[in-house]
Coordinates of C-alpha atoms in Angstrom, one line a residue:
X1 CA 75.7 114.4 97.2
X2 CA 75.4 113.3 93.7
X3 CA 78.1 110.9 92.4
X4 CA 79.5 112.0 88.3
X5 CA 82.0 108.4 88.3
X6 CA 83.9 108.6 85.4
X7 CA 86.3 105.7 83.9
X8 CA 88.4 105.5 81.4
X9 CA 89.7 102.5 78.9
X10 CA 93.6 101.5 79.3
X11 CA 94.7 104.3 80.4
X12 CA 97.5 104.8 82.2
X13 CA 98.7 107.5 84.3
X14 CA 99.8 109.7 81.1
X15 CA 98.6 113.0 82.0
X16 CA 100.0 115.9 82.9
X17 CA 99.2 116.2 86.7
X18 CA 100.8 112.8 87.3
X19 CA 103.8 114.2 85.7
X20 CA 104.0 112.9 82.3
X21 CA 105.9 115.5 80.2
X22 CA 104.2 114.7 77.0
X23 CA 100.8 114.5 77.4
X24 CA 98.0 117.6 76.9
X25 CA 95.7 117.0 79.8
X26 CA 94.5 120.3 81.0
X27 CA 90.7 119.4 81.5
X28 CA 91.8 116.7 83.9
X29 CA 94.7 118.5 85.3
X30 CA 92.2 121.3 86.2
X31 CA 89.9 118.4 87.8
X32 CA 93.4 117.0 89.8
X33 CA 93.4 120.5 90.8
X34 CA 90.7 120.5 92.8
X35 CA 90.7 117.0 93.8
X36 CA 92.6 114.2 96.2
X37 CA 95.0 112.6 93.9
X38 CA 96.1 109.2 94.2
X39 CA 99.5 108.4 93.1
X40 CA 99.8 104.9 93.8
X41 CA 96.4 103.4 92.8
X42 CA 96.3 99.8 90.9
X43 CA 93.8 97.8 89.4
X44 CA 93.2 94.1 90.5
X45 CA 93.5 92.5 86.9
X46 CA 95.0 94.0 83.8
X47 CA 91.8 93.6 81.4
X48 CA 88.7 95.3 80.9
X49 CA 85.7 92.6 82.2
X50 CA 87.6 91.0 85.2
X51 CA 89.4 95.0 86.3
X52 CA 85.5 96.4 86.2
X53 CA 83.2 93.8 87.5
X54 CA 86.3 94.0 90.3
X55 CA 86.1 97.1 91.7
X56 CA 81.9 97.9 90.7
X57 CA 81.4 94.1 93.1
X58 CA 84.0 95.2 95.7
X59 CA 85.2 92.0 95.3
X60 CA 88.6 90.7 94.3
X61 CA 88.9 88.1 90.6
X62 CA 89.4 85.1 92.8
X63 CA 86.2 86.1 94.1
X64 CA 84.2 87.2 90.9
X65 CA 86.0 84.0 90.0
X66 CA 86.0 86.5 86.4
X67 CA 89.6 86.1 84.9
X68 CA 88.3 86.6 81.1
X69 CA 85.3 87.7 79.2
X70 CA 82.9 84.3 79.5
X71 CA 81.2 84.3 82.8
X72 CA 78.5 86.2 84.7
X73 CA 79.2 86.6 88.6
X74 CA 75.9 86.1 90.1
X75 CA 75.6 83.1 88.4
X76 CA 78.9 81.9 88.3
X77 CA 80.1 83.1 91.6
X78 CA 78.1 84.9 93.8
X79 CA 75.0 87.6 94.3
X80 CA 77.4 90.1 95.1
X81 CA 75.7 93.7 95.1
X82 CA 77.7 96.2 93.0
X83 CA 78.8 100.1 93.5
X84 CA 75.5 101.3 91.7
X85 CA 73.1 98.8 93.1
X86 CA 74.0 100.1 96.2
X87 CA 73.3 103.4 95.6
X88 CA 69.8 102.6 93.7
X89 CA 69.0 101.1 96.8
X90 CA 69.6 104.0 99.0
X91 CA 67.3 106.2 97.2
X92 CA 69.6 107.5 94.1
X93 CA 68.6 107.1 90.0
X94 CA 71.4 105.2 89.1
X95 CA 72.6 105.8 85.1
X96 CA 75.0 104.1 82.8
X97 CA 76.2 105.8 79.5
X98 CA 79.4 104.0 77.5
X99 CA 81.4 101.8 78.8
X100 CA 81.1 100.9 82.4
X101 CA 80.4 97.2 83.1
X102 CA 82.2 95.5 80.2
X103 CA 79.6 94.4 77.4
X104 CA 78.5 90.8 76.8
X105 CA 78.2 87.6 79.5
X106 CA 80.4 89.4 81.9
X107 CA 77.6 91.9 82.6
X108 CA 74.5 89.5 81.4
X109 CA 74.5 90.7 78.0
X110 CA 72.9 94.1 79.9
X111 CA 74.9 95.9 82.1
X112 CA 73.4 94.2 85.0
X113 CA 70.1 95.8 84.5
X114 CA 67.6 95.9 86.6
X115 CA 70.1 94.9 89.6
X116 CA 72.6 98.3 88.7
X117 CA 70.5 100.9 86.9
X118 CA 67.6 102.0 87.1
X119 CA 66.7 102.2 83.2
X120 CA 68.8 100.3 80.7
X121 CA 72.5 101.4 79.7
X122 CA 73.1 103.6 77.0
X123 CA 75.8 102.4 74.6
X124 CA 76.5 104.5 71.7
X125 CA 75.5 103.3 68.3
X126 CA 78.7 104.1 66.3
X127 CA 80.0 101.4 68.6
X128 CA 79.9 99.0 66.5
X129 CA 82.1 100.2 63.8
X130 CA 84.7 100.4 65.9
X131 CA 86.8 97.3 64.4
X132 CA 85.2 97.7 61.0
X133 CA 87.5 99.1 57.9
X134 CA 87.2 102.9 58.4
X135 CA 90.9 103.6 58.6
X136 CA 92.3 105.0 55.2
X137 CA 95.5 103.3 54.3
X138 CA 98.0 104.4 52.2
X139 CA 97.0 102.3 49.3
X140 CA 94.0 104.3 49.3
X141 CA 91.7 101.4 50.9
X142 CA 90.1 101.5 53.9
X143 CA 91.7 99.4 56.8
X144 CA 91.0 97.6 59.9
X145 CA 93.7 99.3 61.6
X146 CA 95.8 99.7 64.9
X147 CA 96.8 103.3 63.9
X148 CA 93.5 105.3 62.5
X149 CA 93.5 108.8 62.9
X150 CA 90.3 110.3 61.1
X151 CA 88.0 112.9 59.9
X152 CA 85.0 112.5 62.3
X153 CA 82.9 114.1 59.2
X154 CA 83.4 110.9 57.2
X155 CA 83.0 108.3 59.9
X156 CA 79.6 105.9 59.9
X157 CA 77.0 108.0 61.2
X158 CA 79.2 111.4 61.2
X159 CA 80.3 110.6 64.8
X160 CA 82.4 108.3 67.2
X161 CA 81.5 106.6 70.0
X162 CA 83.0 108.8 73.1
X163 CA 81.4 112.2 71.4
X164 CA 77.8 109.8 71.5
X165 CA 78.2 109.3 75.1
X166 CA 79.4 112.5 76.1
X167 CA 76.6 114.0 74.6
X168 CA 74.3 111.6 76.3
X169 CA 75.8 112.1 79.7
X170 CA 75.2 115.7 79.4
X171 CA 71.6 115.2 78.1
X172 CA 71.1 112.8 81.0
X173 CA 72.3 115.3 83.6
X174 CA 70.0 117.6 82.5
X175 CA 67.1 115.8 83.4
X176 CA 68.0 114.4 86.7
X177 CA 68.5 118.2 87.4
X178 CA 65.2 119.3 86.4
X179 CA 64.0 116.1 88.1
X180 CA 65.9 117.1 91.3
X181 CA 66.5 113.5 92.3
X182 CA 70.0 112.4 93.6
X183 CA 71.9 110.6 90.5
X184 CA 74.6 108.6 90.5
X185 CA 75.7 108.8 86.6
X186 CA 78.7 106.6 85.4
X187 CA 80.5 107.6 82.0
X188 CA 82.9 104.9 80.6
X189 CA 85.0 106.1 77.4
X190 CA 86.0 103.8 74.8
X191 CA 89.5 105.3 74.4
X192 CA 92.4 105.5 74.4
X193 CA 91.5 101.6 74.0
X194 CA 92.9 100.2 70.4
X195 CA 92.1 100.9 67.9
X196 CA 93.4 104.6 68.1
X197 CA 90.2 106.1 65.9
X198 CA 90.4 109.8 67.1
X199 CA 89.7 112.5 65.6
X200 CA 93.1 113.1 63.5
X201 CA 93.5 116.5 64.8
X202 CA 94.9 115.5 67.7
X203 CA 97.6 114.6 66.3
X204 CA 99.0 117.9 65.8
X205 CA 99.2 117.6 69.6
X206 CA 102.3 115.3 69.4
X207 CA 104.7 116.7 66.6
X208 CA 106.5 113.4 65.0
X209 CA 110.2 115.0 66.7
X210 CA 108.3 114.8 70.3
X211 CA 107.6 111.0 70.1
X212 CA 110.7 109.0 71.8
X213 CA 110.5 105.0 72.1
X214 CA 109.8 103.7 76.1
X215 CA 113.1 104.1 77.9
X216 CA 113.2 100.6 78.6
X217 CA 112.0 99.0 74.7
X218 CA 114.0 95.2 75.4
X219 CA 112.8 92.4 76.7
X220 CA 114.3 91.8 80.3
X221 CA 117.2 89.6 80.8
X222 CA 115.7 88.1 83.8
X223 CA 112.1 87.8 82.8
X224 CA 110.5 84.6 83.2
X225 CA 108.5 83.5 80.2
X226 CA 105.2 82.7 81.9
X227 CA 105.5 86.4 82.9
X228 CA 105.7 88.0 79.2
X229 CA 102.3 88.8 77.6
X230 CA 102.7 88.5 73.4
X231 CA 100.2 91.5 72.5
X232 CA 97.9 89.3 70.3
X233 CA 95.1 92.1 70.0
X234 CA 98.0 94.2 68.2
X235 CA 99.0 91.8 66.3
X236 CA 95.7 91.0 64.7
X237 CA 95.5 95.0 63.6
X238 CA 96.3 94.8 59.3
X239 CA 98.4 97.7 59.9
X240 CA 100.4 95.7 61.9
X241 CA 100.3 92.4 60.6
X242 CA 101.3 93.7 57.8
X243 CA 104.9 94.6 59.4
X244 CA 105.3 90.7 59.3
X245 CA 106.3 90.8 63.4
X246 CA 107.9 87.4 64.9
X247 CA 106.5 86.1 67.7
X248 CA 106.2 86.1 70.8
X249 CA 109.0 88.5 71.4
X250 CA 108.9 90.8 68.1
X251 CA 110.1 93.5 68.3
X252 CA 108.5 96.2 66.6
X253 CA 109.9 98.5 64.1
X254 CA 111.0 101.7 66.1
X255 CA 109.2 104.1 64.1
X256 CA 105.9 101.9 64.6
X257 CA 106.8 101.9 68.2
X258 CA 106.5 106.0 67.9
X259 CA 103.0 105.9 66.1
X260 CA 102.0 103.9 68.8
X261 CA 103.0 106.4 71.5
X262 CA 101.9 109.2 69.3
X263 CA 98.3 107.8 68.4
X264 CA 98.1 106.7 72.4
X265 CA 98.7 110.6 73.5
X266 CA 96.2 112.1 70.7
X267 CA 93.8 109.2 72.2
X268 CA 94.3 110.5 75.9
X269 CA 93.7 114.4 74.6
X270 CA 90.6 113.4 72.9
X271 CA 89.3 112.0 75.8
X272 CA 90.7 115.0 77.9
X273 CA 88.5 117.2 76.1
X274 CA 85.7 115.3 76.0
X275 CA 85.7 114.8 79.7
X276 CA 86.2 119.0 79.9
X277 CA 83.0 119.2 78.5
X278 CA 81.3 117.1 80.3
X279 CA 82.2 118.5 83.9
X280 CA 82.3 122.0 82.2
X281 CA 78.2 120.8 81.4
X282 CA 78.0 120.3 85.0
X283 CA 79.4 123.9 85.8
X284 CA 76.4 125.1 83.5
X285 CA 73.8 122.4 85.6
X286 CA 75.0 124.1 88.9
X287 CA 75.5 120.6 90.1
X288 CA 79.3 121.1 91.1
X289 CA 78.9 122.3 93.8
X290 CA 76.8 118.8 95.2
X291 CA 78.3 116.2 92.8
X292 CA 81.4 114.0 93.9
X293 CA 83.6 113.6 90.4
X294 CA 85.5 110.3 90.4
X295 CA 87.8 109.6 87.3
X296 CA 89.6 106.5 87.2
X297 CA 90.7 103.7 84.3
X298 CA 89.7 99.6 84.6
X299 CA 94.2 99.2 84.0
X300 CA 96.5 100.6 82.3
X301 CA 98.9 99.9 79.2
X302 CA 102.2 99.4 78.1
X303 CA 104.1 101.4 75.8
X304 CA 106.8 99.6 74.8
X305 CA 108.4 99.0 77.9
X306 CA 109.7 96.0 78.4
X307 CA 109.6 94.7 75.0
X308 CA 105.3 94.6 75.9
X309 CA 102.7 96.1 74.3
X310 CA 98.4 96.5 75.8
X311 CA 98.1 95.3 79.4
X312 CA 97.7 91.8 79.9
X313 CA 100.4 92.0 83.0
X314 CA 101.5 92.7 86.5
X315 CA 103.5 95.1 86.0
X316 CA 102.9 98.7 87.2
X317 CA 102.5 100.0 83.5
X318 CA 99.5 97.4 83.0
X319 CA 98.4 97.8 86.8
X320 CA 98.5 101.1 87.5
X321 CA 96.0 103.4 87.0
X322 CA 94.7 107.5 87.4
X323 CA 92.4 107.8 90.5
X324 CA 91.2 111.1 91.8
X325 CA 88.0 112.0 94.0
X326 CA 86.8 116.1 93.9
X327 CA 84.0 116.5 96.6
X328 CA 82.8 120.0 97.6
X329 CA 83.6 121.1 100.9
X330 CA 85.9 118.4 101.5
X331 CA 88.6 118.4 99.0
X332 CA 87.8 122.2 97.8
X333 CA 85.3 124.6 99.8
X334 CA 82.0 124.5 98.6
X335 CA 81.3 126.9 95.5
X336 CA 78.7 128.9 95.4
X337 CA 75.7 128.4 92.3
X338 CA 76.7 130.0 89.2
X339 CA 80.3 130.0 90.6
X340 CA 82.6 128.0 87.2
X341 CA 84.7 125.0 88.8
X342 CA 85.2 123.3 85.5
X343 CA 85.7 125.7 83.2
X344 CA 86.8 124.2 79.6
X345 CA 90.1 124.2 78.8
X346 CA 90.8 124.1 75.0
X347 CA 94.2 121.8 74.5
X348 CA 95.2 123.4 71.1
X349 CA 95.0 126.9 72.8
X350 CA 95.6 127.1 76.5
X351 CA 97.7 124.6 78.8
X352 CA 97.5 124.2 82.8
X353 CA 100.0 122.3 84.8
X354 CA 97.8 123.0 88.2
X355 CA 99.0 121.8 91.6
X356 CA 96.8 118.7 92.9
X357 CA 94.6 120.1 95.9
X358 CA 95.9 116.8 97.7
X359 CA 98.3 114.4 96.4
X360 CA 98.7 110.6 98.3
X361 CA 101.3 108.9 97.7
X362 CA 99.9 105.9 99.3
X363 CA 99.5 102.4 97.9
X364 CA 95.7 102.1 96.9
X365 CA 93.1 99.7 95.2
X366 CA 90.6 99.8 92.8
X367 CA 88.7 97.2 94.8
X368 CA 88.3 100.4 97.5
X369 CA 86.3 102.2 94.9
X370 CA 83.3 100.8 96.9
X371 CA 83.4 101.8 100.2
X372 CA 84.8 104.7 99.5
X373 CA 82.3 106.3 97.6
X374 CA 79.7 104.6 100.4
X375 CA 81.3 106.9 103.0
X376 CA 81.8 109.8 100.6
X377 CA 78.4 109.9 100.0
X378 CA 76.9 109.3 103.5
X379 CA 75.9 105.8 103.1
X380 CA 76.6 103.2 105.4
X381 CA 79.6 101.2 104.5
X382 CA 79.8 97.9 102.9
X383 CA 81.3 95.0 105.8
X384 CA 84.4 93.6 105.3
X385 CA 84.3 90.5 104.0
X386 CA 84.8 87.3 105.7
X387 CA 86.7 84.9 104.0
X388 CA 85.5 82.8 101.5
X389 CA 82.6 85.2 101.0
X390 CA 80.5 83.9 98.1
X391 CA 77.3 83.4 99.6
X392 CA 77.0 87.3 101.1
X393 CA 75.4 89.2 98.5
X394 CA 76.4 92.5 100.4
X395 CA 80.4 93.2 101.6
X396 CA 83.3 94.8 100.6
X397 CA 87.2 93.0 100.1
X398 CA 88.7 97.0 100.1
X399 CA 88.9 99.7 102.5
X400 CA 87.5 103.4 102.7
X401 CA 90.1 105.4 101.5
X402 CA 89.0 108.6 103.6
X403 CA 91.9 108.2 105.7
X404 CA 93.9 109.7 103.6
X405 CA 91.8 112.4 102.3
X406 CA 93.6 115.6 103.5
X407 CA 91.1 118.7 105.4
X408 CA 91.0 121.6 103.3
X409 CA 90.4 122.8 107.3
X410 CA 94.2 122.2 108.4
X411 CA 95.9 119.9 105.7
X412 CA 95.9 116.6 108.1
X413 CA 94.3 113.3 106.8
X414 CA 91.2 112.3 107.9
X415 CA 90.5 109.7 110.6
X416 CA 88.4 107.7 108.8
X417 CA 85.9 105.2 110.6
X418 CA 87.1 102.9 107.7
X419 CA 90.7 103.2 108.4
X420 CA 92.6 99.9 109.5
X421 CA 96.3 100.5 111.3
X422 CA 97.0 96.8 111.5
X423 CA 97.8 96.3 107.9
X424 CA 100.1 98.1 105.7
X425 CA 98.9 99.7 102.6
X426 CA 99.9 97.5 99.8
X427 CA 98.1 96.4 96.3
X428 CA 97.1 93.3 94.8
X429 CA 96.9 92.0 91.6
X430 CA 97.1 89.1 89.4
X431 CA 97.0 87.5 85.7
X432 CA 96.5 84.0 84.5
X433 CA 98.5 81.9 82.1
X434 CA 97.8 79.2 80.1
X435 CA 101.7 77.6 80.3
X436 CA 104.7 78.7 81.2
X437 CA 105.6 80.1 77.7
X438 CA 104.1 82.7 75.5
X439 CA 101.7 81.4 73.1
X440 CA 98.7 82.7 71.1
X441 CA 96.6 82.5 73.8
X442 CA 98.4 84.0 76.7
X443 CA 97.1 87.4 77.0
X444 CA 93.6 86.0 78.0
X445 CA 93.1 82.3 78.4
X446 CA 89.6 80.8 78.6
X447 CA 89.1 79.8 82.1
X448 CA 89.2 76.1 81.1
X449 CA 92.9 76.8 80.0
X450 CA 94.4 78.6 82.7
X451 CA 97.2 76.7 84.5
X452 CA 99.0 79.5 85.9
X453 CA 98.3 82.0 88.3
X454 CA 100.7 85.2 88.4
X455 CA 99.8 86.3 92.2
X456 CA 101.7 90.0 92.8
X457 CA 102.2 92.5 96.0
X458 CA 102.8 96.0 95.1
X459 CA 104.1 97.4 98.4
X460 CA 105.9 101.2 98.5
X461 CA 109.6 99.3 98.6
X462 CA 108.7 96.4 95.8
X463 CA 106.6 94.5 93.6
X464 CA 107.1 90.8 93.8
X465 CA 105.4 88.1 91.7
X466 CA 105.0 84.8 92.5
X467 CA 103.1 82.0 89.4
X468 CA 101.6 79.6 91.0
X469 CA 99.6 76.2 89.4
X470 CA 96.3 77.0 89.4
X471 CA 93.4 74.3 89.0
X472 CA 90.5 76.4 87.5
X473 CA 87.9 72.8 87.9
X474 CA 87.6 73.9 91.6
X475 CA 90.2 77.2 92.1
X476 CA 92.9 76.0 94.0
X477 CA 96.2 77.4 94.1
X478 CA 99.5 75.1 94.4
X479 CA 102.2 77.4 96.8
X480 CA 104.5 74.4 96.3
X481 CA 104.1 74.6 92.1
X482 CA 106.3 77.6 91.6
X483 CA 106.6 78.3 87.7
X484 CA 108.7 81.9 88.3
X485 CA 109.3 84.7 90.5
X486 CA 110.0 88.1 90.0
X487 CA 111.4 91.1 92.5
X488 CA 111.6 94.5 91.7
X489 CA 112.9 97.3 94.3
X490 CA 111.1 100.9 94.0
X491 CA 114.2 102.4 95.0
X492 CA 116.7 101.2 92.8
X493 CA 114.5 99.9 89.7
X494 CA 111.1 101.8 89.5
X495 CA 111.0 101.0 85.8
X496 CA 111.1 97.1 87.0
X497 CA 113.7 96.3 84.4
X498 CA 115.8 94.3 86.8
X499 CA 114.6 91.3 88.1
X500 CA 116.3 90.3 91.6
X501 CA 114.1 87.0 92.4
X502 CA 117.0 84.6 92.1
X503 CA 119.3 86.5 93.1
X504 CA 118.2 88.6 96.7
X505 CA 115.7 87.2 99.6
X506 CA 114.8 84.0 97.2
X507 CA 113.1 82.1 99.7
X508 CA 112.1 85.0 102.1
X509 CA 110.2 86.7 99.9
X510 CA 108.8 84.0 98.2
X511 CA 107.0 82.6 101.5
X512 CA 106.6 86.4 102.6
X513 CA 104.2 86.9 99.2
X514 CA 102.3 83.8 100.0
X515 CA 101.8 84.3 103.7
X516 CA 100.6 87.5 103.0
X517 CA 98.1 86.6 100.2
X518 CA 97.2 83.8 102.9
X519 CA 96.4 86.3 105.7
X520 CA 94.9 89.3 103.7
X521 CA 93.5 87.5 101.0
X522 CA 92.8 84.3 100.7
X523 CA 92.1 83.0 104.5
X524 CA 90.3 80.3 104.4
X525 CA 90.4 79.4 100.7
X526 CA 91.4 76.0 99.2
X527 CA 95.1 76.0 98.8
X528 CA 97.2 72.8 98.3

């Protein structure tokens, strides 16, 4: 089996066969269709370079020891083999095209090459106008904007970034089929990461009367203030600091608020089609019917809900993420060569709200990214990890998710030799502060600065949140320097508007989190 992995920048579960009543997404829909669909999946850190260099190591952020954008984890951390690596190793040209590993000292200033890929990621070159001034304003100038719908014939270069790579994907996927080596090709899009530059017919998408505020727009009552991220990357847009917004809290003015949502949606559709015609390229290889499609995001983003705005949390909106696996035979039967899987779906004319082939409700990680696609693909997998792990270059901190990979033979879930009965399926994440109020620097400290550690459970009953003093000098976590709590029931408050950490199970659940992060996670870590 080949292996198309395809990830996506901030996006959120905002399509159409998760549910979301707004959004156009047939193109991924149609890929849903014919895929296992996890409902439940969450990433380990809400921002781009710790979420990716998460889940392509295997290993956890208090592993990576990655919580912002300045280090590099073999040097830093460990010689931790990644996804890709793996696969090189085992005989597969391994390619890069956009954004996969997050640019800069994160990755080594090269996408981990040699150790990843095997020849140098392609990054596309209109990249770098991407926070120029190309968005015409109303005065007539051009603008460094939040908001920046455009004519794609009058951008730098006559293009944009995701259009670059998705032509370069397909391009690359046609000589690994003439080559008739096994490929492991990974596509990272830019969007719908800010700024919204899309191409501005999108937007007719999302008539202006469709566009409601989040249900939830206000601050909540209960929220601790170490807990509420300030949204400086919006804030530094001209379209928006020209709205004059107070900080930290805001809010913004509602009908901003909608040309957010409105310019996020258009974003998600222009990816939708551009990730249509890559896997409809793929259909015209005759490489669906022996290439395993992932499509995932590094986190997701808030809308407006809960008085938040961009990711920089732990709540679901920030953590939760898109995750689907197709793999022929196993999720679908095996087509036949010439036989269409992917055929393109054209958003402006035709819609699909498919069925998922296989939908899990299960609570899943990013982290299990790894040994999943191991087994999927016949390799052996990855060890668990013993705790600490730093000095094993090769091991994996998630589990297979083949267990719950329904047969297309009789609809039961597989018995995966990666499945583990013992534990309950639950996700973990977590997000740094620099205090215990919001200040300008709160969305994403420099390790040197963080003195707060927001350590969160997502089971399939609650998400509780425990911050905890955090040295970062040597890593060590304080359980008895408790700077707030928060308790959300899935039941009752799915929305996680209502925070019951003072007022239910205080005590119980607070030792509860921290045994359990003791047990599962940390073992036998420095702790205080």
């Amino acid at each position: 089996m080949n292996v198309l992995f395809i990830v996506a920048d901030d996006l959120r579960p905002a399509l159409g066969s998760y549910g979301d009543p707004v959004v156009r997404s047939p193109n991924i829909d149609q890929l849903a269709s014919r895929s296992v669909v996890f409902q439940n999946a969450f990433a380990q850190q809400a921002v781009c370079a710790p979420s990716r260099v998460s889940f392509l190591t295997g290993r956890r952020p208090d592993t990576t020891r990655l919580y912002d954008f300045n280090s590099y984890w073999r040097a830093h951390a460990g010689n931790y083999s990644t996804l890709p690596q793996y696969f090189q190793e085992n005989g597969y040209i391994t390619l890069s095209v956009g954004k996969v590993f997050h640019p800069g000292v994160s990755s080594n200033h090269n996408d981990d090459y040699p150790y990843s890929w095997t020849t140098p990621a392609f990054h596309p070159s209109s990249e770098k106008y991407e926070n120029t001034k190309v968005c015409q304003g109303k005065d007539g100038e051009l603008h460094a904007n939040l908001i920046c719908p455009v004519d794609v014939s009058e951008m730098p270069e006559g293009t944009l970034p995701d259009i670059q790579s998705t032509e370069e994907a397909i391009r690359l996927l046609n000589i690994v089929k003439e080559s008739k080596s096994k490929f492991f090709l990974a596509v990272g899009y830019h969007k719908p990461h800010i700024p919204f530059r899309y191409p501005q017919e999108f937007l007719k998408l999302y008539p202006w009367e469709n566009i409601t505020l989040a249900p939830d727009p206000d601050v909540p009552k209960g929220l601790p203030s170490v807990a509420y991220n300030p949204w400086m990357d919006i804030r530094h847009r001209e379209d928006v600091a020209a709205l004059n917004i107070s900080f930290p809290y805001g809010p913004i003015p509602e009908d901003f608020q909608r040309q957010i949502r409105q310019s996020y949606f258009a974003s998600v559709s222009y990816v939708d089609t551009l990730v249509g015609r890559l896997l409809s390229a793929l259909d015209d290889m005759e490489l669906s019917h022996n290439t395993i499609v992932v499509f995932t995001a590094d986190h997701g983003w808030s809308l407006g809900e809960h008085g938040e705005w961009a990711k920089y949390s732990n709540f679901d909106v920030a953590t939760r993420v898109p995750l689907m696996f197709y793999v022929p035979g196993m999720t679908v039967p095996t087509s036949h060569l010439g036989e269409r899987v992917f055929p393109f779906i054209d958003p402006f004319t035709q819609d699909s709200s498919p069925v998922a082939q296989g939908k899990s409700g299960e609570i899943v990680e990013l982290v299990s990214l790894f040994p999943t696609l191991a087994e999927l693909a016949g390799l052996k997998i990855p060890p668990v990890c013993p705790q600490p792990s730093f000095h094993i270059p090769l091991c994996a901190e998630g589990q297979s998710l083949l267990r719950y990979f329904p047969s297309i033979h009789g609809g039961q879930e597989n018995n995966s030799k990666g499945a583990k009965d013992s534990d309950p399926p639950v996700a973990f994440s977590q997000y740094p502060r620099p205090g215990d109020t919001p200040d300008w620097n709160s969305d994403l400290p420099l390790l040197k600065d963080i003195k707060v550690m927001g350590y969160s459970i997502r089971t399939a009953d609650y998400r509780c949140t425990l911050w905890l003093g955090f040295n970062p000098s040597n890593f060590t976590v304080n359980l008895n320097d408790v700077h707030g709590g928060e308790l959300y029931f899935t039941a009752s408050d799915p929305s996680q508007d209502h925070n019951k950490y003072r007022s239910d199970m205080h005590g119980f659940l607070a030792k509860k989190v921290c045994s359990v992060w003791e047990h599962r996670i940390w073992g036998s870590r420095p702790l205080l």
